[in-house]
PDB file of N, CA and C in Angstrom:
ATOM      1  N   LEU A   1      30.407 -26.099  71.548  1.00 95.00           N
ATOM      2  CA  LEU A   1      32.082 -25.300  71.186  1.00 95.00           C
ATOM      3  C   LEU A   1      32.141 -25.323  72.465  1.00 95.00           C
ATOM      4  N   CYS A   2      34.022 -25.219  72.366  1.00 98.00           N
ATOM      5  CA  CYS A   2      34.503 -25.153  73.889  1.00 98.00           C
ATOM      6  C   CYS A   2      35.455 -23.704  72.979  1.00 98.00           C
ATOM      7  N   VAL A   3      35.204 -22.907  73.991  1.00 98.00           N
ATOM      8  CA  VAL A   3      36.594 -21.346  73.336  1.00 98.00           C
ATOM      9  C   VAL A   3      37.105 -21.131  75.004  1.00 98.00           C
ATOM     10  N   ARG A   4      37.895 -21.146  74.766  1.00 98.00           N
ATOM     11  CA  ARG A   4      38.974 -20.216  76.382  1.00 98.00           C
ATOM     12  C   ARG A   4      39.215 -18.939  75.304  1.00 98.00           C
ATOM     13  N   ILE A   5      38.920 -18.084  76.883  1.00 98.00           N
ATOM     14  CA  ILE A   5      38.756 -16.450  76.646  1.00 98.00           C
ATOM     15  C   ILE A   5      39.792 -16.051  77.175  1.00 98.00           C
ATOM     16  N   GLU A   6      40.894 -14.877  77.595  1.00 97.00           N
ATOM     17  CA  GLU A   6      41.679 -14.499  78.586  1.00 97.00           C
ATOM     18  C   GLU A   6      41.359 -13.382  78.497  1.00 97.00           C
ATOM     19  N   LYS A   7      40.627 -12.664  79.395  1.00 96.00           N
ATOM     20  CA  LYS A   7      40.051 -10.959  80.367  1.00 96.00           C
ATOM     21  C   LYS A   7      40.848 -10.091  79.199  1.00 96.00           C
ATOM     22  N   ASN A   8      41.215  -9.394  78.871  1.00 94.00           N
ATOM     23  CA  ASN A   8      41.782  -8.033  79.405  1.00 94.00           C
ATOM     24  C   ASN A   8      40.663  -6.771  78.932  1.00 94.00           C
ATOM     25  N   PRO A   9      40.861  -6.148  79.651  1.00 92.00           N
ATOM     26  CA  PRO A   9      40.913  -6.087  80.707  1.00 92.00           C
ATOM     27  C   PRO A   9      39.293  -7.101  81.198  1.00 92.00           C
ATOM     28  N   GLY A  10      38.123  -7.107  80.772  1.00 95.00           N
ATOM     29  CA  GLY A  10      37.245  -7.451  81.147  1.00 95.00           C
ATOM     30  C   GLY A  10      37.407  -8.948  79.166  1.00 95.00           C
ATOM     31  N   LEU A  11      36.008  -9.459  79.622  1.00 97.00           N
ATOM     32  CA  LEU A  11      35.826 -10.678  78.532  1.00 97.00           C
ATOM     33  C   LEU A  11      34.791 -10.126  77.469  1.00 97.00           C
ATOM     34  N   GLY A  12      34.596  -8.698  77.164  1.00 98.00           N
ATOM     35  CA  GLY A  12      34.175  -8.512  75.367  1.00 98.00           C
ATOM     36  C   GLY A  12      33.445  -8.866  74.966  1.00 98.00           C
ATOM     37  N   PHE A  13      31.753  -9.333  76.274  1.00 98.00           N
ATOM     38  CA  PHE A  13      30.781  -9.811  75.570  1.00 98.00           C
ATOM     39  C   PHE A  13      29.509  -9.285  76.801  1.00 98.00           C
ATOM     40  N   SER A  14      28.171  -9.226  76.197  1.00 97.00           N
ATOM     41  CA  SER A  14      27.236  -9.401  77.559  1.00 97.00           C
ATOM     42  C   SER A  14      26.153 -10.255  76.905  1.00 97.00           C
ATOM     43  N   ILE A  15      25.329 -10.316  78.279  1.00 96.00           N
ATOM     44  CA  ILE A  15      24.381 -11.332  77.970  1.00 96.00           C
ATOM     45  C   ILE A  15      23.327 -10.848  78.684  1.00 96.00           C
ATOM     46  N   SER A  16      22.552 -12.263  78.280  1.00 94.00           N
ATOM     47  CA  SER A  16      20.560 -11.447  78.458  1.00 94.00           C
ATOM     48  C   SER A  16      20.172 -13.714  78.937  1.00 94.00           C
ATOM     49  N   GLY A  17      18.918 -12.812  79.486  1.00 92.00           N
ATOM     50  CA  GLY A  17      18.502 -14.544  79.683  1.00 92.00           C
ATOM     51  C   GLY A  17      18.134 -14.957  81.496  1.00 92.00           C
ATOM     52  N   GLY A  18      18.573 -15.968  81.550  1.00 92.00           N
ATOM     53  CA  GLY A  18      18.593 -16.650  82.693  1.00 92.00           C
ATOM     54  C   GLY A  18      17.072 -16.471  83.197  1.00 92.00           C
ATOM     55  N   ILE A  19      17.457 -16.902  84.452  1.00 89.00           N
ATOM     56  CA  ILE A  19      15.846 -17.753  85.976  1.00 89.00           C
ATOM     57  C   ILE A  19      15.496 -16.441  85.808  1.00 89.00           C
ATOM     58  N   SER A  20      14.712 -15.421  85.897  1.00 76.00           N
ATOM     59  CA  SER A  20      13.667 -13.536  86.402  1.00 76.00           C
ATOM     60  C   SER A  20      15.071 -12.831  85.965  1.00 76.00           C
ATOM     61  N   GLY A  21      15.244 -13.607  84.732  1.00 67.00           N
ATOM     62  CA  GLY A  21      16.029 -12.232  84.138  1.00 67.00           C
ATOM     63  C   GLY A  21      15.002 -11.409  82.588  1.00 67.00           C
ATOM     64  N   GLN A  22      16.245 -10.888  82.524  1.00 66.00           N
ATOM     65  CA  GLN A  22      15.398  -9.702  81.156  1.00 66.00           C
ATOM     66  C   GLN A  22      14.862 -10.670  80.559  1.00 66.00           C
ATOM     67  N   GLY A  23      15.346 -11.668  79.902  1.00 69.00           N
ATOM     68  CA  GLY A  23      14.213 -12.240  79.197  1.00 69.00           C
ATOM     69  C   GLY A  23      15.128 -13.149  78.002  1.00 69.00           C
ATOM     70  N   ASN A  24      14.851 -13.341  77.473  1.00 75.00           N
ATOM     71  CA  ASN A  24      16.248 -14.116  76.109  1.00 75.00           C
ATOM     72  C   ASN A  24      15.645 -13.336  74.637  1.00 75.00           C
ATOM     73  N   PRO A  25      16.359 -12.575  74.087  1.00 76.00           N
ATOM     74  CA  PRO A  25      16.267 -11.927  72.679  1.00 76.00           C
ATOM     75  C   PRO A  25      16.093 -12.868  72.212  1.00 76.00           C
ATOM     76  N   PHE A  26      16.921 -13.796  71.708  1.00 78.00           N
ATOM     77  CA  PHE A  26      16.588 -14.921  70.939  1.00 78.00           C
ATOM     78  C   PHE A  26      15.903 -16.058  71.078  1.00 78.00           C
ATOM     79  N   LYS A  27      15.208 -16.716  72.050  1.00 81.00           N
ATOM     80  CA  LYS A  27      14.491 -17.250  72.031  1.00 81.00           C
ATOM     81  C   LYS A  27      13.640 -17.056  73.500  1.00 81.00           C
ATOM     82  N   PRO A  28      12.740 -16.477  73.609  1.00 82.00           N
ATOM     83  CA  PRO A  28      11.899 -16.349  74.440  1.00 82.00           C
ATOM     84  C   PRO A  28      11.846 -17.464  75.359  1.00 82.00           C
ATOM     85  N   SER A  29      10.973 -18.744  75.223  1.00 84.00           N
ATOM     86  CA  SER A  29      10.923 -19.336  75.947  1.00 84.00           C
ATOM     87  C   SER A  29      11.837 -20.068  77.227  1.00 84.00           C
ATOM     88  N   ASP A  30      13.279 -19.880  76.230  1.00 89.00           N
ATOM     89  CA  ASP A  30      14.136 -20.611  76.825  1.00 89.00           C
ATOM     90  C   ASP A  30      15.038 -18.773  78.366  1.00 89.00           C
ATOM     91  N   MET A  31      15.547 -20.688  79.146  1.00 90.00           N
ATOM     92  CA  MET A  31      15.443 -19.471  80.043  1.00 90.00           C
ATOM     93  C   MET A  31      17.073 -19.783  80.614  1.00 90.00           C
ATOM     94  N   GLY A  32      17.813 -20.286  79.355  1.00 94.00           N
ATOM     95  CA  GLY A  32      19.205 -20.134  79.212  1.00 94.00           C
ATOM     96  C   GLY A  32      19.883 -18.351  79.154  1.00 94.00           C
ATOM     97  N   ILE A  33      21.549 -19.123  79.049  1.00 96.00           N
ATOM     98  CA  ILE A  33      21.839 -16.954  79.512  1.00 96.00           C
ATOM     99  C   ILE A  33      22.240 -17.496  77.869  1.00 96.00           C
ATOM    100  N   PHE A  34      22.518 -16.202  77.436  1.00 95.00           N
ATOM    101  CA  PHE A  34      23.078 -16.291  76.104  1.00 95.00           C
ATOM    102  C   PHE A  34      23.535 -15.257  75.606  1.00 95.00           C
ATOM    103  N   VAL A  35      24.370 -14.779  74.634  1.00 96.00           N
ATOM    104  CA  VAL A  35      25.848 -13.977  74.923  1.00 96.00           C
ATOM    105  C   VAL A  35      24.114 -12.842  73.685  1.00 96.00           C
ATOM    106  N   THR A  36      24.436 -11.588  73.792  1.00 95.00           N
ATOM    107  CA  THR A  36      24.024 -10.408  73.663  1.00 95.00           C
ATOM    108  C   THR A  36      24.017  -9.545  72.265  1.00 95.00           C
ATOM    109  N   ARG A  37      26.301  -9.318  73.143  1.00 97.00           N
ATOM    110  CA  ARG A  37      26.337  -8.530  71.890  1.00 97.00           C
ATOM    111  C   ARG A  37      27.689  -8.771  72.487  1.00 97.00           C
ATOM    112  N   VAL A  38      28.712  -9.099  71.804  1.00 98.00           N
ATOM    113  CA  VAL A  38      30.198  -9.364  70.868  1.00 98.00           C
ATOM    114  C   VAL A  38      30.911  -7.705  70.720  1.00 98.00           C
ATOM    115  N   GLN A  39      31.464  -7.627  71.544  1.00 97.00           N
ATOM    116  CA  GLN A  39      33.190  -6.404  71.825  1.00 97.00           C
ATOM    117  C   GLN A  39      33.860  -6.540  69.955  1.00 97.00           C
ATOM    118  N   HIS A  40      33.548  -5.700  69.103  1.00 95.00           N
ATOM    119  CA  HIS A  40      34.429  -6.068  67.878  1.00 95.00           C
ATOM    120  C   HIS A  40      35.650  -6.272  67.818  1.00 95.00           C
ATOM    121  N   ASP A  41      36.370  -5.666  68.685  1.00 95.00           N
ATOM    122  CA  ASP A  41      37.377  -5.829  69.926  1.00 95.00           C
ATOM    123  C   ASP A  41      37.886  -6.475  70.810  1.00 95.00           C
ATOM    124  N   GLY A  42      37.262  -7.044  71.227  1.00 97.00           N
ATOM    125  CA  GLY A  42      37.404  -7.355  72.719  1.00 97.00           C
ATOM    126  C   GLY A  42      38.417  -9.086  72.729  1.00 97.00           C
ATOM    127  N   PRO A  43      38.481  -9.217  73.423  1.00 98.00           N
ATOM    128  CA  PRO A  43      39.046 -10.982  73.672  1.00 98.00           C
ATOM    129  C   PRO A  43      37.606 -11.787  73.413  1.00 98.00           C
ATOM    130  N   ALA A  44      36.323 -11.220  73.593  1.00 98.00           N
ATOM    131  CA  ALA A  44      35.414 -12.591  72.947  1.00 98.00           C
ATOM    132  C   ALA A  44      35.692 -12.966  71.404  1.00 98.00           C
ATOM    133  N   ALA A  45      36.115 -12.014  71.037  1.00 97.00           N
ATOM    134  CA  ALA A  45      35.289 -10.636  69.208  1.00 97.00           C
ATOM    135  C   ALA A  45      35.874 -12.398  68.604  1.00 97.00           C
ATOM    136  N   SER A  46      36.937 -13.637  68.277  1.00 96.00           N
ATOM    137  CA  SER A  46      36.639 -14.359  67.276  1.00 96.00           C
ATOM    138  C   SER A  46      36.312 -16.172  67.996  1.00 96.00           C
ATOM    139  N   ALA A  47      35.443 -15.820  69.059  1.00 97.00           N
ATOM    140  CA  ALA A  47      35.166 -17.361  70.276  1.00 97.00           C
ATOM    141  C   ALA A  47      33.671 -17.068  69.589  1.00 97.00           C
ATOM    142  N   LEU A  48      32.967 -16.491  70.636  1.00 98.00           N
ATOM    143  CA  LEU A  48      31.778 -16.151  70.417  1.00 98.00           C
ATOM    144  C   LEU A  48      30.735 -15.140  69.175  1.00 98.00           C
ATOM    145  N   GLN A  49      29.874 -15.320  69.595  1.00 96.00           N
ATOM    146  CA  GLN A  49      28.419 -14.140  68.720  1.00 96.00           C
ATOM    147  C   GLN A  49      26.992 -14.568  69.500  1.00 96.00           C
ATOM    148  N   PRO A  50      26.946 -13.497  69.107  1.00 95.00           N
ATOM    149  CA  PRO A  50      25.151 -12.663  69.948  1.00 95.00           C
ATOM    150  C   PRO A  50      24.625 -14.666  69.344  1.00 95.00           C
ATOM    151  N   GLY A  51      23.595 -15.110  69.994  1.00 94.00           N
ATOM    152  CA  GLY A  51      22.661 -15.843  70.092  1.00 94.00           C
ATOM    153  C   GLY A  51      23.579 -17.216  70.568  1.00 94.00           C
ATOM    154  N   ASP A  52      24.547 -17.297  71.248  1.00 96.00           N
ATOM    155  CA  ASP A  52      25.675 -18.228  71.572  1.00 96.00           C
ATOM    156  C   ASP A  52      24.726 -18.806  73.052  1.00 96.00           C
ATOM    157  N   LYS A  53      24.460 -20.178  73.600  1.00 96.00           N
ATOM    158  CA  LYS A  53      24.159 -19.919  74.694  1.00 96.00           C
ATOM    159  C   LYS A  53      24.883 -20.032  75.502  1.00 96.00           C
ATOM    160  N   ILE A  54      25.470 -20.049  76.955  1.00 98.00           N
ATOM    161  CA  ILE A  54      26.552 -20.368  77.642  1.00 98.00           C
ATOM    162  C   ILE A  54      25.960 -21.467  78.423  1.00 98.00           C
ATOM    163  N   LEU A  55      26.032 -22.728  78.471  1.00 98.00           N
ATOM    164  CA  LEU A  55      26.169 -24.223  78.941  1.00 98.00           C
ATOM    165  C   LEU A  55      27.086 -23.694  80.258  1.00 98.00           C
ATOM    166  N   GLN A  56      28.363 -24.076  80.169  1.00 98.00           N
ATOM    167  CA  GLN A  56      28.655 -23.865  81.273  1.00 98.00           C
ATOM    168  C   GLN A  56      30.516 -23.050  80.891  1.00 98.00           C
ATOM    169  N   ALA A  57      31.059 -22.320  82.601  1.00 98.00           N
ATOM    170  CA  ALA A  57      31.851 -21.729  82.870  1.00 98.00           C
ATOM    171  C   ALA A  57      32.949 -21.758  84.213  1.00 98.00           C
ATOM    172  N   ASN A  58      34.539 -22.439  82.963  1.00 98.00           N
ATOM    173  CA  ASN A  58      35.325 -22.784  83.852  1.00 98.00           C
ATOM    174  C   ASN A  58      34.155 -23.758  84.838  1.00 98.00           C
ATOM    175  N   GLY A  59      33.492 -24.979  84.150  1.00 98.00           N
ATOM    176  CA  GLY A  59      33.056 -25.834  85.133  1.00 98.00           C
ATOM    177  C   GLY A  59      32.453 -26.131  86.187  1.00 98.00           C
ATOM    178  N   HIS A  60      31.560 -24.447  85.522  1.00 98.00           N
ATOM    179  CA  HIS A  60      30.101 -23.314  86.642  1.00 98.00           C
ATOM    180  C   HIS A  60      29.395 -24.098  85.209  1.00 98.00           C
ATOM    181  N   SER A  61      28.445 -24.951  85.614  1.00 98.00           N
ATOM    182  CA  SER A  61      27.449 -25.082  85.244  1.00 98.00           C
ATOM    183  C   SER A  61      26.400 -23.728  85.169  1.00 98.00           C
ATOM    184  N   PHE A  62      25.634 -22.880  83.905  1.00 97.00           N
ATOM    185  CA  PHE A  62      24.803 -22.102  83.566  1.00 97.00           C
ATOM    186  C   PHE A  62      23.416 -22.218  83.737  1.00 97.00           C
ATOM    187  N   LEU A  63      23.040 -23.776  83.581  1.00 94.00           N
ATOM    188  CA  LEU A  63      21.656 -23.951  83.190  1.00 94.00           C
ATOM    189  C   LEU A  63      21.306 -23.823  84.768  1.00 94.00           C
ATOM    190  N   HIS A  64      20.113 -23.333  84.233  1.00 93.00           N
ATOM    191  CA  HIS A  64      19.192 -22.794  85.565  1.00 93.00           C
ATOM    192  C   HIS A  64      19.360 -21.915  86.329  1.00 93.00           C
ATOM    193  N   MET A  65      20.826 -21.453  86.752  1.00 95.00           N
ATOM    194  CA  MET A  65      21.214 -19.743  86.746  1.00 95.00           C
ATOM    195  C   MET A  65      20.484 -18.863  86.454  1.00 95.00           C
ATOM    196  N   GLU A  66      20.165 -17.516  87.526  1.00 94.00           N
ATOM    197  CA  GLU A  66      19.631 -16.350  87.616  1.00 94.00           C
ATOM    198  C   GLU A  66      20.753 -15.813  86.905  1.00 94.00           C
ATOM    199  N   HIS A  67      20.540 -14.783  85.804  1.00 94.00           N
ATOM    200  CA  HIS A  67      21.680 -13.528  85.352  1.00 94.00           C
ATOM    201  C   HIS A  67      22.196 -12.731  86.301  1.00 94.00           C
ATOM    202  N   GLU A  68      21.485 -12.418  87.206  1.00 94.00           N
ATOM    203  CA  GLU A  68      22.897 -11.830  88.472  1.00 94.00           C
ATOM    204  C   GLU A  68      23.829 -12.477  88.814  1.00 94.00           C
ATOM    205  N   THR A  69      23.539 -13.674  88.845  1.00 96.00           N
ATOM    206  CA  THR A  69      24.488 -14.806  89.728  1.00 96.00           C
ATOM    207  C   THR A  69      25.242 -15.053  88.808  1.00 96.00           C
ATOM    208  N   ALA A  70      25.018 -14.628  86.747  1.00 96.00           N
ATOM    209  CA  ALA A  70      25.949 -15.064  85.692  1.00 96.00           C
ATOM    210  C   ALA A  70      27.117 -14.565  86.069  1.00 96.00           C
ATOM    211  N   VAL A  71      26.308 -13.144  85.802  1.00 96.00           N
ATOM    212  CA  VAL A  71      27.103 -11.242  85.988  1.00 96.00           C
ATOM    213  C   VAL A  71      28.711 -11.670  86.731  1.00 96.00           C
ATOM    214  N   SER A  72      27.918 -11.686  88.104  1.00 97.00           N
ATOM    215  CA  SER A  72      28.881 -11.790  89.239  1.00 97.00           C
ATOM    216  C   SER A  72      29.805 -12.963  89.242  1.00 97.00           C
ATOM    217  N   LEU A  73      29.504 -14.191  88.532  1.00 98.00           N
ATOM    218  CA  LEU A  73      30.661 -15.705  88.334  1.00 98.00           C
ATOM    219  C   LEU A  73      30.951 -15.176  87.723  1.00 98.00           C
ATOM    220  N   LEU A  74      30.994 -14.779  85.779  1.00 98.00           N
ATOM    221  CA  LEU A  74      31.845 -14.412  84.709  1.00 98.00           C
ATOM    222  C   LEU A  74      33.396 -13.089  85.423  1.00 98.00           C
ATOM    223  N   LYS A  75      32.642 -12.343  85.921  1.00 97.00           N
ATOM    224  CA  LYS A  75      33.070 -11.074  86.894  1.00 97.00           C
ATOM    225  C   LYS A  75      34.224 -11.975  87.357  1.00 97.00           C
ATOM    226  N   SER A  76      33.905 -12.859  88.455  1.00 97.00           N
ATOM    227  CA  SER A  76      34.847 -13.387  89.378  1.00 97.00           C
ATOM    228  C   SER A  76      35.946 -13.651  88.783  1.00 97.00           C
ATOM    229  N   PHE A  77      36.122 -14.700  87.097  1.00 96.00           N
ATOM    230  CA  PHE A  77      37.123 -15.057  87.112  1.00 96.00           C
ATOM    231  C   PHE A  77      37.958 -14.400  86.878  1.00 96.00           C
ATOM    232  N   GLN A  78      39.485 -15.245  87.315  1.00 94.00           N
ATOM    233  CA  GLN A  78      40.686 -13.472  86.979  1.00 94.00           C
ATOM    234  C   GLN A  78      41.564 -13.766  85.811  1.00 94.00           C
ATOM    235  N   ARG A  79      41.285 -14.471  85.236  1.00 95.00           N
ATOM    236  CA  ARG A  79      42.044 -14.545  83.896  1.00 95.00           C
ATOM    237  C   ARG A  79      41.571 -15.093  82.663  1.00 95.00           C
ATOM    238  N   THR A  80      41.952 -16.499  82.730  1.00 97.00           N
ATOM    239  CA  THR A  80      40.714 -17.121  81.190  1.00 97.00           C
ATOM    240  C   THR A  80      40.182 -17.758  81.949  1.00 97.00           C
ATOM    241  N   VAL A  81      38.880 -17.781  81.177  1.00 98.00           N
ATOM    242  CA  VAL A  81      37.349 -18.313  81.239  1.00 98.00           C
ATOM    243  C   VAL A  81      37.447 -18.874  79.885  1.00 98.00           C
ATOM    244  N   ASP A  82      37.212 -21.018  80.528  1.00 98.00           N
ATOM    245  CA  ASP A  82      36.723 -21.815  80.051  1.00 98.00           C
ATOM    246  C   ASP A  82      35.283 -22.363  79.241  1.00 98.00           C
ATOM    247  N   LEU A  83      34.879 -21.617  78.215  1.00 99.00           N
ATOM    248  CA  LEU A  83      33.042 -21.908  78.506  1.00 99.00           C
ATOM    249  C   LEU A  83      32.995 -23.212  77.414  1.00 99.00           C
ATOM    250  N   VAL A  84      31.619 -23.170  77.725  1.00 99.00           N
ATOM    251  CA  VAL A  84      31.013 -24.423  76.914  1.00 99.00           C
ATOM    252  C   VAL A  84      29.768 -23.827  76.078  1.00 99.00           C
ATOM    253  N   VAL A  85      30.071 -23.092  74.627  1.00 98.00           N
ATOM    254  CA  VAL A  85      28.439 -22.413  74.055  1.00 98.00           C
ATOM    255  C   VAL A  85      27.834 -23.362  73.324  1.00 98.00           C
ATOM    256  N   LEU A  86      27.216 -23.149  73.007  1.00 97.00           N
ATOM    257  CA  LEU A  86      25.907 -23.955  71.999  1.00 97.00           C
ATOM    258  C   LEU A  86      25.210 -23.014  70.788  1.00 97.00           C
ATOM    259  N   ARG A  87      25.637 -23.018  69.703  1.00 95.00           N
ATOM    260  CA  ARG A  87      25.356 -22.760  68.774  1.00 95.00           C
ATOM    261  C   ARG A  87      24.871 -22.918  68.357  1.00 95.00           C
ATOM    262  N   ASP A  88      23.429 -21.917  68.420  1.00 85.00           N
ATOM    263  CA  ASP A  88      22.354 -22.291  66.816  1.00 85.00           C
ATOM    264  C   ASP A  88      22.636 -22.595  65.285  1.00 85.00           C
ATOM    265  N   SER A  89      23.063 -23.138  64.687  1.00 76.00           N
ATOM    266  CA  SER A  89      22.963 -22.884  63.221  1.00 76.00           C
ATOM    267  C   SER A  89      22.295 -21.995  62.918  1.00 76.00           C
ATOM    268  N   SER A  90      20.683 -22.014  63.246  1.00 66.00           N
ATOM    269  CA  SER A  90      20.203 -21.099  62.243  1.00 66.00           C
ATOM    270  C   SER A  90      19.765 -19.500  63.317  1.00 66.00           C
ATOM    271  N   MET A  91      20.864 -19.174  63.733  1.00 55.00           N
ATOM    272  CA  MET A  91      20.888 -18.176  63.746  1.00 55.00           C
ATOM    273  C   MET A  91      21.868 -17.046  62.991  1.00 55.00           C
ATOM    274  N   ARG A  92      22.757 -18.090  62.353  1.00 50.00           N
ATOM    275  CA  ARG A  92      24.073 -17.356  61.404  1.00 50.00           C
ATOM    276  C   ARG A  92      23.220 -16.474  60.080  1.00 50.00           C
TER     277      ARG A  92
END
């Protein structure tokens, strides 16, 4: 699933997981980066949902990435963020 989010001023979602991260509340054995919270009136409200796994952001792979690196990278993007996410249909 490909989504585009315009920062205003932030992206409007929180993440967890990653290598050496706090763990993934959705799939504890998966070291990926996952969306944990989406601000209901934020820029990502219509595009993301909790449980989405971020595979890529603006061409940068999020596979095998540390949590802190993922946060820094998302914050570094200026305006538009193009995400490739994996949505587990059983998470609905």
